[in-house]
PDB file of C-alpha atoms in Angstrom:
ATOM      1  CA  MET A  48      42.575 146.759-134.739  1.00 44.00           C
ATOM      2  CA  THR A  49      42.984 145.483-131.204  1.00 44.00           C
ATOM      3  CA  GLY A  50      44.578 147.253-128.261  1.00 47.00           C
ATOM      4  CA  SER A  51      47.732 145.178-128.708  1.00 54.00           C
ATOM      5  CA  ASP A  52      48.152 146.707-132.191  1.00 73.00           C
ATOM      6  CA  LEU A  53      48.355 150.269-130.846  1.00 79.00           C
ATOM      7  CA  ASP A  54      51.455 152.377-131.254  1.00 83.00           C
ATOM      8  CA  ALA A  55      52.090 156.124-130.924  1.00 81.00           C
ATOM      9  CA  THR A  56      50.934 156.783-134.503  1.00 85.00           C
ATOM     10  CA  ASP A  57      47.422 155.498-133.796  1.00 88.00           C
ATOM     11  CA  PRO A  58      44.967 158.390-133.272  1.00 86.00           C
ATOM     12  CA  ARG A  59      43.514 156.478-130.295  1.00 89.00           C
ATOM     13  CA  THR A  60      46.714 157.439-128.419  1.00 89.00           C
ATOM     14  CA  LEU A  61      47.559 160.989-127.302  1.00 90.00           C
ATOM     15  CA  PRO A  62      50.609 161.257-129.613  1.00 88.00           C
ATOM     16  CA  GLY A  63      48.494 160.117-132.579  1.00 91.00           C
ATOM     17  CA  PHE A  64      45.664 162.476-131.629  1.00 94.00           C
ATOM     18  CA  PHE A  65      48.013 165.474-131.438  1.00 93.00           C
ATOM     19  CA  ASP A  66      49.813 164.493-134.662  1.00 92.00           C
ATOM     20  CA  ALA A  67      46.444 164.549-136.446  1.00 94.00           C
ATOM     21  CA  LEU A  68      45.579 167.872-134.779  1.00 95.00           C
ATOM     22  CA  ALA A  69      48.907 169.319-135.974  1.00 93.00           C
ATOM     23  CA  ASP A  70      47.896 168.240-139.485  1.00 93.00           C
ATOM     24  CA  GLY A  71      44.616 170.142-139.099  1.00 92.00           C
ATOM     25  CA  GLU A  72      42.311 167.226-138.332  1.00 95.00           C
ATOM     26  CA  LEU A  73      40.297 166.841-135.127  1.00 97.00           C
ATOM     27  CA  LEU A  74      39.737 163.113-134.631  1.00 96.00           C
ATOM     28  CA  GLY A  75      37.431 161.484-132.128  1.00 95.00           C
ATOM     29  CA  GLY A  76      36.806 157.917-131.167  1.00 96.00           C
ATOM     30  CA  VAL A  77      33.255 156.714-131.741  1.00 97.00           C
ATOM     31  CA  CYS A  78      32.116 153.567-129.956  1.00 97.00           C
ATOM     32  CA  ALA A  79      30.590 151.151-132.468  1.00 97.00           C
ATOM     33  CA  ASP A  80      28.490 149.592-129.688  1.00 98.00           C
ATOM     34  CA  CYS A  81      26.959 152.569-127.841  1.00 98.00           C
ATOM     35  CA  GLY A  82      27.790 155.613-130.013  1.00 97.00           C
ATOM     36  CA  GLN A  83      29.758 157.466-127.310  1.00 97.00           C
ATOM     37  CA  VAL A  84      32.182 160.045-128.781  1.00 97.00           C
ATOM     38  CA  LEU A  85      35.593 159.960-127.090  1.00 96.00           C
ATOM     39  CA  LEU A  86      37.755 163.086-127.204  1.00 95.00           C
ATOM     40  CA  PRO A  87      40.646 162.557-127.316  1.00 93.00           C
ATOM     41  CA  PRO A  88      40.082 159.085-128.785  1.00 94.00           C
ATOM     42  CA  ARG A  89      40.856 156.041-126.639  1.00 93.00           C
ATOM     43  CA  PRO A  90      41.196 152.355-127.445  1.00 93.00           C
ATOM     44  CA  ALA A  91      38.227 151.494-125.194  1.00 95.00           C
ATOM     45  CA  CYS A  92      34.900 153.224-124.612  1.00 97.00           C
ATOM     46  CA  TYR A  93      34.606 154.807-121.179  1.00 94.00           C
ATOM     47  CA  ALA A  94      30.798 154.559-121.328  1.00 96.00           C
ATOM     48  CA  CYS A  95      30.373 150.831-122.003  1.00 97.00           C
ATOM     49  CA  GLY A  96      33.878 149.331-122.006  1.00 97.00           C
ATOM     50  CA  SER A  97      33.748 148.181-125.634  1.00 97.00           C
ATOM     51  CA  ARG A  98      36.986 147.967-127.588  1.00 95.00           C
ATOM     52  CA  ALA A  99      35.101 148.515-130.863  1.00 96.00           C
ATOM     53  CA  VAL A 100      36.167 152.158-131.242  1.00 95.00           C
ATOM     54  CA  ASP A 101      36.267 153.728-134.684  1.00 95.00           C
ATOM     55  CA  VAL A 102      38.135 156.962-135.417  1.00 95.00           C
ATOM     56  CA  GLU A 103      36.213 159.707-137.207  1.00 96.00           C
ATOM     57  CA  SER A 104      36.717 163.388-138.013  1.00 97.00           C
ATOM     58  CA  GLN A 105      34.895 165.688-135.606  1.00 97.00           C
ATOM     59  CA  SER A 106      33.387 169.129-135.939  1.00 97.00           C
ATOM     60  CA  ARG A 107      35.461 171.987-134.525  1.00 97.00           C
ATOM     61  CA  GLU A 108      32.316 173.918-133.637  1.00 98.00           C
ATOM     62  CA  GLY A 109      30.497 173.552-130.374  1.00 98.00           C
ATOM     63  CA  GLN A 110      29.164 175.319-127.333  1.00 98.00           C
ATOM     64  CA  ILE A 111      30.328 175.951-123.800  1.00 98.00           C
ATOM     65  CA  PHE A 112      29.077 173.135-121.571  1.00 98.00           C
ATOM     66  CA  SER A 113      30.864 174.266-118.386  1.00 98.00           C
ATOM     67  CA  TYR A 114      33.621 176.771-117.612  1.00 98.00           C
ATOM     68  CA  THR A 115      35.774 178.273-114.894  1.00 98.00           C
ATOM     69  CA  ALA A 116      38.486 180.857-114.380  1.00 98.00           C
ATOM     70  CA  VAL A 117      41.981 179.793-113.390  1.00 98.00           C
ATOM     71  CA  HIS A 118      43.312 182.299-110.865  1.00 97.00           C
ATOM     72  CA  THR A 119      46.226 180.255-109.487  1.00 97.00           C
ATOM     73  CA  PRO A 120      47.907 178.509-112.420  1.00 95.00           C
ATOM     74  CA  PRO A 121      51.192 176.616-112.437  1.00 92.00           C
ATOM     75  CA  PRO A 122      54.094 179.060-111.889  1.00 93.00           C
ATOM     76  CA  ALA A 123      55.034 179.124-115.585  1.00 91.00           C
ATOM     77  CA  PHE A 124      51.598 180.581-116.432  1.00 93.00           C
ATOM     78  CA  GLU A 125      51.230 183.124-113.604  1.00 94.00           C
ATOM     79  CA  ALA A 126      51.403 186.021-116.061  1.00 93.00           C
ATOM     80  CA  ASP A 127      48.401 184.585-117.960  1.00 93.00           C
ATOM     81  CA  ALA A 128      46.087 184.482-114.933  1.00 96.00           C
ATOM     82  CA  PRO A 129      43.237 184.732-114.710  1.00 97.00           C
ATOM     83  CA  TYR A 130      42.284 182.760-117.800  1.00 97.00           C
ATOM     84  CA  THR A 131      39.178 180.866-118.834  1.00 98.00           C
ATOM     85  CA  VAL A 132      39.014 177.095-119.259  1.00 98.00           C
ATOM     86  CA  ALA A 133      35.918 175.307-120.541  1.00 98.00           C
ATOM     87  CA  VAL A 134      34.460 171.949-121.336  1.00 98.00           C
ATOM     88  CA  VAL A 135      33.049 172.343-124.833  1.00 98.00           C
ATOM     89  CA  GLU A 136      30.416 170.055-126.285  1.00 98.00           C
ATOM     90  CA  LEU A 137      31.225 169.781-129.964  1.00 98.00           C
ATOM     91  CA  ALA A 138      28.541 169.494-132.641  1.00 97.00           C
ATOM     92  CA  ASP A 139      29.259 165.772-133.083  1.00 96.00           C
ATOM     93  CA  GLY A 140      28.581 165.070-129.389  1.00 95.00           C
ATOM     94  CA  GLY A 141      32.042 164.762-127.893  1.00 96.00           C
ATOM     95  CA  ARG A 142      33.309 167.012-125.097  1.00 97.00           C
ATOM     96  CA  LEU A 143      36.784 168.497-124.976  1.00 97.00           C
ATOM     97  CA  LEU A 144      38.509 170.619-122.337  1.00 97.00           C
ATOM     98  CA  GLY A 145      40.518 173.663-123.395  1.00 97.00           C
ATOM     99  CA  ARG A 146      41.294 177.307-122.906  1.00 97.00           C
ATOM    100  CA  VAL A 147      38.844 179.903-124.162  1.00 98.00           C
ATOM    101  CA  THR A 148      40.164 183.146-125.624  1.00 98.00           C
ATOM    102  CA  ALA A 149      37.656 185.260-123.721  1.00 98.00           C
ATOM    103  CA  ASP A 150      37.464 186.734-120.258  1.00 97.00           C
ATOM    104  CA  TYR A 151      35.485 184.713-117.736  1.00 98.00           C
ATOM    105  CA  ALA A 152      32.928 187.543-117.362  1.00 98.00           C
ATOM    106  CA  ASP A 153      32.232 187.377-121.113  1.00 98.00           C
ATOM    107  CA  VAL A 154      31.493 183.629-121.231  1.00 98.00           C
ATOM    108  CA  THR A 155      28.205 181.850-120.528  1.00 98.00           C
ATOM    109  CA  ILE A 156      27.002 178.269-120.857  1.00 98.00           C
ATOM    110  CA  GLY A 157      25.742 177.676-124.378  1.00 98.00           C
ATOM    111  CA  ASP A 158      28.047 180.231-126.030  1.00 98.00           C
ATOM    112  CA  PRO A 159      29.146 179.088-129.503  1.00 98.00           C
ATOM    113  CA  VAL A 160      32.886 178.505-129.912  1.00 98.00           C
ATOM    114  CA  GLU A 161      35.238 177.031-132.476  1.00 98.00           C
ATOM    115  CA  LEU A 162      38.387 175.030-131.876  1.00 98.00           C
ATOM    116  CA  THR A 163      41.566 176.530-133.274  1.00 97.00           C
ATOM    117  CA  VAL A 164      45.105 175.168-133.139  1.00 96.00           C
ATOM    118  CA  ARG A 165      48.347 177.046-132.612  1.00 95.00           C
ATOM    119  CA  GLU A 166      52.002 176.305-132.046  1.00 93.00           C
ATOM    120  CA  PRO A 167      53.068 176.084-128.388  1.00 93.00           C
ATOM    121  CA  THR A 168      54.732 179.141-126.907  1.00 92.00           C
ATOM    122  CA  ALA A 169      58.314 178.986-125.673  1.00 91.00           C
ATOM    123  CA  THR A 170      57.012 178.691-122.093  1.00 91.00           C
ATOM    124  CA  GLU A 171      54.640 175.851-123.048  1.00 92.00           C
ATOM    125  CA  GLN A 172      57.469 174.003-124.796  1.00 91.00           C
ATOM    126  CA  GLU A 173      59.770 174.556-121.818  1.00 92.00           C
ATOM    127  CA  ILE A 174      57.402 172.903-119.321  1.00 92.00           C
ATOM    128  CA  ALA A 175      56.170 170.164-121.673  1.00 91.00           C
ATOM    129  CA  LEU A 176      57.263 166.584-121.236  1.00 90.00           C
ATOM    130  CA  ASP A 177      59.851 165.485-123.802  1.00 89.00           C
ATOM    131  CA  TYR A 178      57.290 163.771-126.019  1.00 86.00           C
ATOM    132  CA  GLU A 179      54.863 166.742-125.846  1.00 90.00           C
ATOM    133  CA  THR A 180      57.132 169.531-127.117  1.00 88.00           C
ATOM    134  CA  ASP A 181      55.869 169.316-130.713  1.00 87.00           C
ATOM    135  CA  TRP A 182      52.197 168.922-129.799  1.00 92.00           C
ATOM    136  CA  PRO A 183      49.989 171.805-130.940  1.00 95.00           C
ATOM    137  CA  VAL A 184      47.873 173.725-128.451  1.00 95.00           C
ATOM    138  CA  HIS A 185      44.114 173.803-128.980  1.00 96.00           C
ATOM    139  CA  VAL A 186      42.058 176.781-127.843  1.00 97.00           C
ATOM    140  CA  PHE A 187      38.425 177.740-128.261  1.00 98.00           C
ATOM    141  CA  GLU A 188      37.536 181.029-129.939  1.00 98.00           C
ATOM    142  CA  PRO A 189      34.107 182.621-129.411  1.00 98.00           C
ATOM    143  CA  ARG A 190      32.035 182.711-132.624  1.00 96.00           C
TER     144      ARG A 190
END
C-alpha cells in the first residue's frame, strides 16, 4: 500500500490507530527496511525514510524510559495536577508517550508498566477536537 492509498481507516493514520486501540489492539508500524518500530504507526519510517512500513500487533508491556510530572497542565486538567507522564519502551521496541497511574515520587526509570485503555472522561471529550471525541485514552499502569 502506498501513501496515496491511505485513508482514516488505515492504522498508519491516527484515526486508524485509535480505532484499533478502541477494539483492544495496539498496532505499531514496523519498517521493513531498518526494523524501526513506529508508535503510533506512520506511513513512512522516521529513522530511515522508507515507505515500506508494515503494521503489526505490539506488546502492551514495557518499562519506563523517561518520565516527568506535569504541574501546570491545560486549564481543563488543573484538578488532576500534578500527574505523571512517561515515555514507555514497549517489549517489542517501540516507544509511546502516556500518562502513568502513579505518583511521580513512586516512579523510576526501568519500572515495569502495562498499557491499558479507557473511555475518555467528559472533560477529555469536551476539549477534544471533533474527530477525537470517540478516541480511547491510553494510560500506563505499574505492574
